[in-house]
Coordinates of C-alpha atoms in Angstrom, one line a residue:
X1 CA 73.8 136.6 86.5
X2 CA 77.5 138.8 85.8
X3 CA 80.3 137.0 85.7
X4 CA 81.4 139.3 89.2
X5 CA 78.1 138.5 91.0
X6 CA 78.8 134.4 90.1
X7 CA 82.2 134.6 91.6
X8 CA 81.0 136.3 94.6
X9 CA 78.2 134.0 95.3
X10 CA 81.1 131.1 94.9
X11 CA 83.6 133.0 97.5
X12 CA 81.0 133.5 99.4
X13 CA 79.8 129.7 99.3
X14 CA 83.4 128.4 99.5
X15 CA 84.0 130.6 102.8
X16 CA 80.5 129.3 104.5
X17 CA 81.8 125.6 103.4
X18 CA 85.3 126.0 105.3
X19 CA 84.0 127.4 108.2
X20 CA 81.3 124.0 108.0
X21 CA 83.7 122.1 107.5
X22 CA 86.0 123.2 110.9
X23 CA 82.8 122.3 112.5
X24 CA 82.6 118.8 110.6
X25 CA 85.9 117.8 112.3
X26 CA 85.1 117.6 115.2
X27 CA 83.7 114.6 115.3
X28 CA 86.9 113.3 113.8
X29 CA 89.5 115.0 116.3
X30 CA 88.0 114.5 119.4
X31 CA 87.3 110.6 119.2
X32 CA 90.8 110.6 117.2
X33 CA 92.4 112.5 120.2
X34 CA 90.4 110.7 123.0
X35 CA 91.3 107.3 121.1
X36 CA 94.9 107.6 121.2
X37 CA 94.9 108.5 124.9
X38 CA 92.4 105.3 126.2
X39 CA 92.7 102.5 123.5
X40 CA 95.8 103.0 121.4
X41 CA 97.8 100.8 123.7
X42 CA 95.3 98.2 123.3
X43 CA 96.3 96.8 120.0
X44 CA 97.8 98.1 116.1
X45 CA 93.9 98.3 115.2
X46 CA 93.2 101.0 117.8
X47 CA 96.3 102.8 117.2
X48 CA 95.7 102.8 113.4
X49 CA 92.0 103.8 113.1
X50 CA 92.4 106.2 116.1
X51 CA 95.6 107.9 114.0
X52 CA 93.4 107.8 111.2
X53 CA 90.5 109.7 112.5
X54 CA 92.8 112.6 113.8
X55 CA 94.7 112.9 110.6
X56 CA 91.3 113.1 109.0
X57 CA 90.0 115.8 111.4
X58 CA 93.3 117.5 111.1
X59 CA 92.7 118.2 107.3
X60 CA 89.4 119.1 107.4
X61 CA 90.8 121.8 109.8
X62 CA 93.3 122.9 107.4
X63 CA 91.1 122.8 104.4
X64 CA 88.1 124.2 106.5
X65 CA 90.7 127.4 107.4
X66 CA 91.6 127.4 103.9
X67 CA 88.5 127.9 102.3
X68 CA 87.0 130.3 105.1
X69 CA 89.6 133.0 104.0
X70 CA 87.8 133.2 100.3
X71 CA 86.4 136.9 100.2
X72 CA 83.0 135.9 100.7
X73 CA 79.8 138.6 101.4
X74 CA 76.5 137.9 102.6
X75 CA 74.7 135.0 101.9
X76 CA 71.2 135.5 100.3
X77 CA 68.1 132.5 101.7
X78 CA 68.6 130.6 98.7
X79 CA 72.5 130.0 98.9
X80 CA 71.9 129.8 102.5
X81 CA 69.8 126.6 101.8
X82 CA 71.4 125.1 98.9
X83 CA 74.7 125.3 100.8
X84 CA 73.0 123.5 104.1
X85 CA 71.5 120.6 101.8
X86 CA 74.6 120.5 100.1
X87 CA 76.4 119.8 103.8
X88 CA 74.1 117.4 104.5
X89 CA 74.3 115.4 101.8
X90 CA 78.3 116.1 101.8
X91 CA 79.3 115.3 104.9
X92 CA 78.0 112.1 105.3
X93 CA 79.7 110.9 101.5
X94 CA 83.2 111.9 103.0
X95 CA 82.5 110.3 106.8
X96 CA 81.4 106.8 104.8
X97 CA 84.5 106.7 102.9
X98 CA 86.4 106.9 106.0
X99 CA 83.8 103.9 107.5
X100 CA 84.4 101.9 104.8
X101 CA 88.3 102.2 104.5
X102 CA 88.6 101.3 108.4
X103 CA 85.8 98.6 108.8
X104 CA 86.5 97.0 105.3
X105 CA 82.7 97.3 104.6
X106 CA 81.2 98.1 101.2
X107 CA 80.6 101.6 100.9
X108 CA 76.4 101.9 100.6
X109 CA 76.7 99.9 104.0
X110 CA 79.1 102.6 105.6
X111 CA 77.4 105.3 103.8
X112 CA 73.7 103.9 105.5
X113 CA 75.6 104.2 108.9
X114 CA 77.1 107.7 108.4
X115 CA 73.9 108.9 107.6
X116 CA 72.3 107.5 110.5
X117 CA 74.7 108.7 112.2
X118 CA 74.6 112.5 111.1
X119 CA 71.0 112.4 110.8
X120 CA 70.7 111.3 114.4
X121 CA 68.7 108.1 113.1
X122 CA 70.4 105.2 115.0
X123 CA 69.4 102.6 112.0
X124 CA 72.9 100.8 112.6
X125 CA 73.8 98.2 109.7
X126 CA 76.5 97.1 111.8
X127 CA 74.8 93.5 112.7
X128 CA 77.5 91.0 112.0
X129 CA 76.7 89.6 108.6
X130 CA 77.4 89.6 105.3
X131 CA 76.3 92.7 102.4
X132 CA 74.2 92.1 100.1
X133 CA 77.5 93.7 98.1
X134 CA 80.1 91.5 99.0
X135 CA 81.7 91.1 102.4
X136 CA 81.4 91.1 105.7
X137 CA 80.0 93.7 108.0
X138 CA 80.9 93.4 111.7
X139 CA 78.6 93.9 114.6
X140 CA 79.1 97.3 117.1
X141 CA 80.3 94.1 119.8
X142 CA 83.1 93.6 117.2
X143 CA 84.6 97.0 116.0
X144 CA 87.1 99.4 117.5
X145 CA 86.2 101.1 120.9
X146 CA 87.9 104.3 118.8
X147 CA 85.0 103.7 115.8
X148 CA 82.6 103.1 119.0
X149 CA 83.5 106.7 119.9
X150 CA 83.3 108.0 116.8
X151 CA 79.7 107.0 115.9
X152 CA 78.4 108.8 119.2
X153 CA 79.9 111.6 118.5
X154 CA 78.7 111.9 114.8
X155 CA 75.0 111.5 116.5
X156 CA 75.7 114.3 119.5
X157 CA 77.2 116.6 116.7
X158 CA 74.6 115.9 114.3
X159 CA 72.1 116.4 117.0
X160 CA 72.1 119.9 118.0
X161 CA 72.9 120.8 114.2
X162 CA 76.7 121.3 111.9
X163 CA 75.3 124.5 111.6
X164 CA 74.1 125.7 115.3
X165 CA 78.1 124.8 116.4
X166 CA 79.1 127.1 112.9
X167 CA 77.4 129.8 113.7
X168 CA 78.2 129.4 118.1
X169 CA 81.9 128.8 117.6
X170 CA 82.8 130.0 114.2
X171 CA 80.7 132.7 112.6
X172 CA 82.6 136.0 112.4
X173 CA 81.6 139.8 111.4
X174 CA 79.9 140.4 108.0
X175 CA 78.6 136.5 108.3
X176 CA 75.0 136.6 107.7
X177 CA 74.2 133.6 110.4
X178 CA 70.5 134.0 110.4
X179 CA 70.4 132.6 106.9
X180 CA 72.3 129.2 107.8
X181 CA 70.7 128.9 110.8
X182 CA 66.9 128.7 110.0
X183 CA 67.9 127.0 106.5
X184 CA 68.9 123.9 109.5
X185 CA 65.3 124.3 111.0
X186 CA 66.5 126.3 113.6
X187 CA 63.9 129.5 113.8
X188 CA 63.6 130.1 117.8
X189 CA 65.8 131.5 120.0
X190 CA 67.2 131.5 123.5
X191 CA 69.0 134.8 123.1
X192 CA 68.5 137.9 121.4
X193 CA 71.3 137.5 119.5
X194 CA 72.0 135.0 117.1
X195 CA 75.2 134.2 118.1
X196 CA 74.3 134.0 121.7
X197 CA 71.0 131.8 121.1
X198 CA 73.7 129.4 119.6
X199 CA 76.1 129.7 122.1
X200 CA 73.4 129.0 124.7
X201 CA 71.8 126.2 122.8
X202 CA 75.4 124.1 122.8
X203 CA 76.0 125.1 126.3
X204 CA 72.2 124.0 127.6
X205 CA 73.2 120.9 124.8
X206 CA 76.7 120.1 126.4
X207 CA 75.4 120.6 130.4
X208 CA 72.5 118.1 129.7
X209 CA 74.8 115.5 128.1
X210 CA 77.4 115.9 131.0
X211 CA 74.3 115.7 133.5
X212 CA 72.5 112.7 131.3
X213 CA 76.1 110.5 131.6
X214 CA 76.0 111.5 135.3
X215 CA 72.6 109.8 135.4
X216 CA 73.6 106.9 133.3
X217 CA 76.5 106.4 135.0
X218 CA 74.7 106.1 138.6
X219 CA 72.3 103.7 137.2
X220 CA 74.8 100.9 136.6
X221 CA 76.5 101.5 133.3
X222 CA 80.2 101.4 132.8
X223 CA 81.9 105.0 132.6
X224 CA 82.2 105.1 129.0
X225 CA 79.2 103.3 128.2
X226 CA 77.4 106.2 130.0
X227 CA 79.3 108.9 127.8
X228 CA 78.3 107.3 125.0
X229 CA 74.7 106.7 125.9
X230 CA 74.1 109.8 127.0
X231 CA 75.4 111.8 124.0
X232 CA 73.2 109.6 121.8
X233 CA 70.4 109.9 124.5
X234 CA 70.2 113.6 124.4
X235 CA 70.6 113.8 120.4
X236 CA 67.9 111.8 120.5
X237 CA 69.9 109.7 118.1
X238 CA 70.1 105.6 119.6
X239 CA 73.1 104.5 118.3
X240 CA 74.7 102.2 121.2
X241 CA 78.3 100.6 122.5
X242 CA 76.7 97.0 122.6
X243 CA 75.0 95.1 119.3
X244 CA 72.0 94.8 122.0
X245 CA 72.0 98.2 122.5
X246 CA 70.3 98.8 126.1
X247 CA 69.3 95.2 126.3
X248 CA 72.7 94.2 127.0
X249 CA 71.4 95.8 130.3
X250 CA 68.8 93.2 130.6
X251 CA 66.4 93.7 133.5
X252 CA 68.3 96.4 135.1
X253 CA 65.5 98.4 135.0
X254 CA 67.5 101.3 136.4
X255 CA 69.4 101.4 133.5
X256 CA 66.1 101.9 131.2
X257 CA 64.8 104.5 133.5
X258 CA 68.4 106.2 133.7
X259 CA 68.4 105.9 129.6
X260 CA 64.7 107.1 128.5
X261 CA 64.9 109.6 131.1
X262 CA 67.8 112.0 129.6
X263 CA 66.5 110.8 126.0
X264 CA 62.9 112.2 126.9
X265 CA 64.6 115.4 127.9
X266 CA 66.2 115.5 124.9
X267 CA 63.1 115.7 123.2
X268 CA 62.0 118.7 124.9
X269 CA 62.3 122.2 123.7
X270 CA 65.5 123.9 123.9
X271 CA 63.5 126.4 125.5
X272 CA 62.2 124.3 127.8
X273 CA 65.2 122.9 129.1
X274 CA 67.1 126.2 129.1
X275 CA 64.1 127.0 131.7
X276 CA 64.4 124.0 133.8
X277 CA 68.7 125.2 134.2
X278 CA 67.3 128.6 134.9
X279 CA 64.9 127.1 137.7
X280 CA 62.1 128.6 135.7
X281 CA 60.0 125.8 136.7
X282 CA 56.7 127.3 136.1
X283 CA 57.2 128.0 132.1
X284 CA 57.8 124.6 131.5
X285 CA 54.8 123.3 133.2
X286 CA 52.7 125.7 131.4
X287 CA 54.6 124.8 128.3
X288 CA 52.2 123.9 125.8
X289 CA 54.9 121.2 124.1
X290 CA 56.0 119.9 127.4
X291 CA 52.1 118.9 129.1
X292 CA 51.8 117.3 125.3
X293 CA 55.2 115.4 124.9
X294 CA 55.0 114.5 128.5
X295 CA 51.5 112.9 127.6
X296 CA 52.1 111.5 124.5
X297 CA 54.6 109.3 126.5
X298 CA 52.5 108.5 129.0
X299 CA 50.5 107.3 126.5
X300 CA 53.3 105.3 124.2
X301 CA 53.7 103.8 127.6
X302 CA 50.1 102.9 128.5
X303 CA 49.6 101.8 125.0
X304 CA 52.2 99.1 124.9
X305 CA 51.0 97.9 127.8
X306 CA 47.6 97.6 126.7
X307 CA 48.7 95.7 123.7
X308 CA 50.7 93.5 125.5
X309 CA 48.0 92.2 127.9
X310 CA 45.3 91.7 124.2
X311 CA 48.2 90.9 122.2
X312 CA 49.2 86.7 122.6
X313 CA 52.7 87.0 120.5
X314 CA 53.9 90.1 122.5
X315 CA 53.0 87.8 125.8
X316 CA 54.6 84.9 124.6
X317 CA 57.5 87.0 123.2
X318 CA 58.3 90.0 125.4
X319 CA 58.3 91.3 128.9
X320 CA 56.0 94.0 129.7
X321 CA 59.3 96.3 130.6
X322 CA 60.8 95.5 127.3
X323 CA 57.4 96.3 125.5
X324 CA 57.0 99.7 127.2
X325 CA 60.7 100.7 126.8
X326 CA 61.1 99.9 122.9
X327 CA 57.0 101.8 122.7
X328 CA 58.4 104.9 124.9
X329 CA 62.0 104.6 122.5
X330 CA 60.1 105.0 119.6
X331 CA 58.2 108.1 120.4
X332 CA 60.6 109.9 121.8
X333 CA 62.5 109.3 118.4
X334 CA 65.9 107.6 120.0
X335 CA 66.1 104.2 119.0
X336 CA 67.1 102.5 122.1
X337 CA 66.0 98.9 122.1
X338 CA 65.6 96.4 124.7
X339 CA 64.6 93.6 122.5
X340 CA 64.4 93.1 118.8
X341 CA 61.2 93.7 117.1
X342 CA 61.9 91.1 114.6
X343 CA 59.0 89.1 116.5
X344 CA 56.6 91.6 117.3
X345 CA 53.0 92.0 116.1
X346 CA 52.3 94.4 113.6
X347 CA 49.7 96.0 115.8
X348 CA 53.0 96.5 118.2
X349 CA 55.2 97.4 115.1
X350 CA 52.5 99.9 114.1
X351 CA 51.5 101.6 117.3
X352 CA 55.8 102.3 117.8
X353 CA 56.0 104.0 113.7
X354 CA 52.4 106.4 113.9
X355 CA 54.0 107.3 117.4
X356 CA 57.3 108.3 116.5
X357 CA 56.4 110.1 113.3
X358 CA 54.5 112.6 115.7
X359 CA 57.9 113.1 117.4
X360 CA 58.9 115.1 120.0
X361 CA 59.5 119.4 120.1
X362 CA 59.9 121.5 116.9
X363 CA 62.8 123.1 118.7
X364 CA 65.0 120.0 119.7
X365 CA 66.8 116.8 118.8
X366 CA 63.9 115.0 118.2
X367 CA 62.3 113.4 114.3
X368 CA 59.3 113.1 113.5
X369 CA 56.6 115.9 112.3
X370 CA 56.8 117.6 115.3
X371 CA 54.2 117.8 118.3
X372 CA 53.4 121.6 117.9
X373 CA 53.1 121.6 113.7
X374 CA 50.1 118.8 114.7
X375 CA 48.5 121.2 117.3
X376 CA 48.4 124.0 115.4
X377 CA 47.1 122.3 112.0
X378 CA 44.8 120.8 114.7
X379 CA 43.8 124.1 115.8
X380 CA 43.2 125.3 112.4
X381 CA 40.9 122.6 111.4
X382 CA 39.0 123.1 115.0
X383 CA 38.8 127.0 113.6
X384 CA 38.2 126.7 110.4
X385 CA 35.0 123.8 111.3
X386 CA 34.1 126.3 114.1
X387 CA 33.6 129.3 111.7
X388 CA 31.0 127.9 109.2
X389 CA 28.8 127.4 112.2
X390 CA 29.1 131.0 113.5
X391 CA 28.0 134.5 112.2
X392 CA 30.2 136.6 109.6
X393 CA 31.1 138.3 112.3
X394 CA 32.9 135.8 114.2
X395 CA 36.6 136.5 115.2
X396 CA 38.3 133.1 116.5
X397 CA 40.6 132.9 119.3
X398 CA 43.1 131.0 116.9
X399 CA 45.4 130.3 120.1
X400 CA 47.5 128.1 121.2
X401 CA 48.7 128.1 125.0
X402 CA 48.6 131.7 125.0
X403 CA 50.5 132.3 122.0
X404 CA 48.3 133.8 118.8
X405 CA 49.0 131.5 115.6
X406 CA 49.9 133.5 112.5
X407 CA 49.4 132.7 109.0
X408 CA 53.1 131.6 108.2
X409 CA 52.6 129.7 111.3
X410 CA 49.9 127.6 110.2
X411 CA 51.2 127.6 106.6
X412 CA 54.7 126.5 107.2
X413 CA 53.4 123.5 109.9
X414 CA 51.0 122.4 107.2
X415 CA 53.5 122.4 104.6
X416 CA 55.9 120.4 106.3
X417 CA 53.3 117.9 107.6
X418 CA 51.9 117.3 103.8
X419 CA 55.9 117.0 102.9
X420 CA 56.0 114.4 105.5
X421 CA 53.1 112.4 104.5
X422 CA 53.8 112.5 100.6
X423 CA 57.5 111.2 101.0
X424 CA 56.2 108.4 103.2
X425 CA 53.9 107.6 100.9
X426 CA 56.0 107.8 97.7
X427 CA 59.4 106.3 100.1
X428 CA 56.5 103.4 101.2
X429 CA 55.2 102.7 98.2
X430 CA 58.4 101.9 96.6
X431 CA 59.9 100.1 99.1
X432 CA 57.4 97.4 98.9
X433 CA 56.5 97.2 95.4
X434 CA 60.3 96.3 95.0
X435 CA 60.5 94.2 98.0
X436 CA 57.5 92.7 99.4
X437 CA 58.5 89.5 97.9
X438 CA 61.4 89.5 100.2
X439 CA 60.0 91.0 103.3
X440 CA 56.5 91.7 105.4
X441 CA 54.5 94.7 104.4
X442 CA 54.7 96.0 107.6
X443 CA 58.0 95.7 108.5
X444 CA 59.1 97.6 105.8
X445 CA 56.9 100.5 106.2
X446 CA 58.4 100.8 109.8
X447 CA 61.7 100.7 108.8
X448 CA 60.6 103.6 106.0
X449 CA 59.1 105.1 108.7
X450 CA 61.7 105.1 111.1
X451 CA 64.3 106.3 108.7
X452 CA 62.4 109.2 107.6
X453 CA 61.0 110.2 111.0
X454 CA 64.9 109.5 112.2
X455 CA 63.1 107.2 115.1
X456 CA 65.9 104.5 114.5
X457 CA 64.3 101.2 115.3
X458 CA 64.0 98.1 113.0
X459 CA 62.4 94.9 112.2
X460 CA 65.2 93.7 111.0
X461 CA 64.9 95.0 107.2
X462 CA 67.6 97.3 107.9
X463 CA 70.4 94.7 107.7
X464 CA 73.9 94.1 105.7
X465 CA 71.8 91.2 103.8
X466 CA 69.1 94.3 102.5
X467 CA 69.1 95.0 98.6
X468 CA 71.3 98.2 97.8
X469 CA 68.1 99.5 96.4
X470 CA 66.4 99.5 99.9
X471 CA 69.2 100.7 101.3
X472 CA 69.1 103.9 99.4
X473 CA 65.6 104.0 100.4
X474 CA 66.5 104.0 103.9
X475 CA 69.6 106.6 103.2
X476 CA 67.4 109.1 101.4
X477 CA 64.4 109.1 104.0
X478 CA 66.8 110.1 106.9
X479 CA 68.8 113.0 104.9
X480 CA 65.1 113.9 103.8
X481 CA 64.0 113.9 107.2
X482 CA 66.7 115.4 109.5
X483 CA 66.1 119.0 107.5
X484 CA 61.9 118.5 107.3
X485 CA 62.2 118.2 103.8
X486 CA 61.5 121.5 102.3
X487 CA 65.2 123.0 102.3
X488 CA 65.7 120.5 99.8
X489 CA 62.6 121.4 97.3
X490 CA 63.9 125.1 97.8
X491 CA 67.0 124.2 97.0
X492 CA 66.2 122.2 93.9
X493 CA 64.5 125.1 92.7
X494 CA 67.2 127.7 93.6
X495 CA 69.4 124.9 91.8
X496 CA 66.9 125.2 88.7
X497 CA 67.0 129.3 88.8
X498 CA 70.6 129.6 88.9
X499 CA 71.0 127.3 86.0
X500 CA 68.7 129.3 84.0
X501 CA 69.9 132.5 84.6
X502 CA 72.8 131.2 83.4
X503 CA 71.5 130.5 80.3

């Protein structure tokens, strides 16, 4: 590559980054600002870690504006991808450092929470105990109200996408968005123009949260509680104010209605919802995702109950709400709990991980593979077993609710679902060959599970007390999971051609 062509592809990746990382502060500035203004007056430790997320927002801003003035051009697919990995697995190095420093937790520990956090996981290692690396790690019930704030909003940022709010709020002229924005996953719109399909996605995005703490609020929670819930509940995300999470609710059953309710909408499409503010009513029941997502939870529902009635230890253990609640949770991919799982059967632990690595729309908060990538590679097998019984001369109606499947379609879905199911796998495997002496079999391949599929429920493996090694386990399955995986094998092999044609 010239020497001019490598220092244009830098400028250009060093603009991209600061306008990223403008984005990345908010986060930062908002609970720093919000903070100040509620719970500074409560004590020195609120003032300080308040101060200290502002002042950390603040220079991202600066170096963000910095960097955006580099005389950058277009971006090609490949630096658009390498630069969103890179984000990814940026953002959340810088955000745990921060963690650490004001929690006085080891830094894999703060690191595993960032990441949940970004990734919209909800695995929270914050359970009041000591690391397996020295030191103690507080509970949620025990940290700042400021950090409290913080954490939600990493989730309801990290929800809609760092890149969907760079490209709505940020992306200028001569920026080549479309590139960023499908490297994020992102390859539907609401708009015909890019810019305007982002705008519309955060204002659909922001309107739902504001509605979904509304809900929450109604249903008994405390004001701030329902903020928080509700921007975690639409992100599809889980993390929560109390160590409990919604069980420190217990048996006020409107406040699991009120809190699955805005986290199953946040499962939907984008397009879906953007319908249901329209008043298009009619679309969304003939959405093909929405009759599917709906059912699947009717069904996470029904099956919990089923295997509480068969199932002695969930009797013994559980109510029937708190078994339906933490089944429904898990599918919908938001990690809301009512109850540990600790003491649930595997048939119960199982059911809650093959469910949420289906997951919810291809086009919303939601982990998982995706309901629509399973239709359509279940379509193709249905066409493909169809064809050898019919006449050369058979032309199938490869459809799905109306909408004709192409061939990147189909290829792109089945990629992404043999991506999934080798990283499980190898992430499974792993996991307990290193550590089945210390833990069950099947918790650990839920936990895997949960952090790759970003569902956020545990067994308990995910803990302060976990080897480092299965925390990185659990950190690399959510980064891996919240981009689908293949943006980071195309930008490993970008990675690989640059290097090359340097040489």
């Amino acid at each position: 590559m010239p020497v001019r062509r490598r220092r244009q592809t830098l400028f250009t990746a060093l603009q991209y980054l600061g306008l990223i990382l403008m984005v990345t502060s908010l986060p930062f500035t908002a609970s720093g600002l919000v903070s100040l203004l509620l719970w500074s007056g409560r004590s020195m430790a609120e003032f300080r870690v308040a101060s200290e997320l502002l002042a950390s927002g603040v220079v991202l801003v600066l170096v963000g504006l910095l960097l955006s003035r580099a005389p950058g051009g277009l971006l090609g697919k490949g630096d658009a991808v390498f630069i969103t990995v890179a984000t990814w697995l940026s953002v959340p190095l810088f955000s745990a450092a921060l963690m650490s420093e004001i929690l006085d937790i080891p830094y894999v520990d703060a690191l595993l929470e960032t990441v949940a956090g970004w990734t919209t996981t909800g695995l929270s290692i914050l359970t009041g105990s000591e690391s397996s690396s020295g030191g103690y790690v507080p509970s949620v019930d025990e940290i700042p109200e400021s950090v409290k704030l913080w954490r939600s909003m990493l989730q309801w940022v990290g929800g809609v996408g760092i890149v969907v709010f760079t490209v709505a709020f940020l992306a200028r002229p001569g920026i080549s968005a479309a590139a960023l924005y499908i490297a994020e996953g992102r390859f539907e719109r609401l708009e015909a123009s890019l810019k305007a399909s982002a705008i519309r996605m955060t204002l659909v995005y922001t309107v739902y949260t504001l509605l979904g703490a509304l809900i929450i609020y109604l249903s008994g929670m405390s004001l701030s509680d329902a903020i928080q819930h509700s921007m975690t509940a639409i992100s599809t995300a889980g993390f929560s104010t109390h160590a409990d999470s919604v069980g420190f609710y217990k048996g006020d059953y409107a406040v699991y209605a009120s809190t699955l309710l805005v986290s199953f909408l946040g499962a939907l499409s984008f397009v879906d919802l953007d319908n249901i503010m329209r008043l298009r009513l009619g679309r969304v029941l003939r959405s093909v995702e929405f009759r599917v997502i709906a059912g699947l939870t009717a069904l996470s529902a029904a099956a919990a109950a089923a295997v509480w009635y068969i199932d002695p230890v969930m009797r013994s253990s559980y109510t029937l709400a708190d078994t339906i609640y933490n089944s429904v949770s898990g599918y919908i991919t938001v990690g809301f709990s009512t109850a540990s799982l600790e003491g649930a059967s595997d048939s119960y632990k199982l059911l809650i991980a093959a469910l949420g690595l289906i997951g919810g729309s291809a086009f919303s908060t939601a982990g998982g593979i995706k309901v629509l990538r399973l239709a359509i590679a279940l379509k193709t097998l249905d066409v493909e077993t169809t064809r050898i019984l019919k006449p050369s001369s058979y032309v199938p109606k490869n459809l799905i609710g109306g909408r004709r499947l192409t061939e990147d379609m189909v290829k792109r879905s089945l990629a992404v679902i043999i991506a999934f199911a080798t990283v499980e796998i190898l992430l499974g495997l792993t996991a307990v060959a290193l550590y089945s002496d210390r833990y069950p079999t099947v918790d650990i391949i839920f936990d895997v599970t949960s952090a790759l599929a970003n569902i956020g429920l545990s067994t308990g493996v995910t803990s302060p007390e976990a080897p480092t090694g299965l925390k990185v386990i659990l950190i690399a399955g959510m980064l891996l999971g919240r981009l689908e995986i293949l943006p980071y094998i195309v930008a490993a092999k970008y990675l690989v051609e640059s290097i090359r044609a340097r040489t």
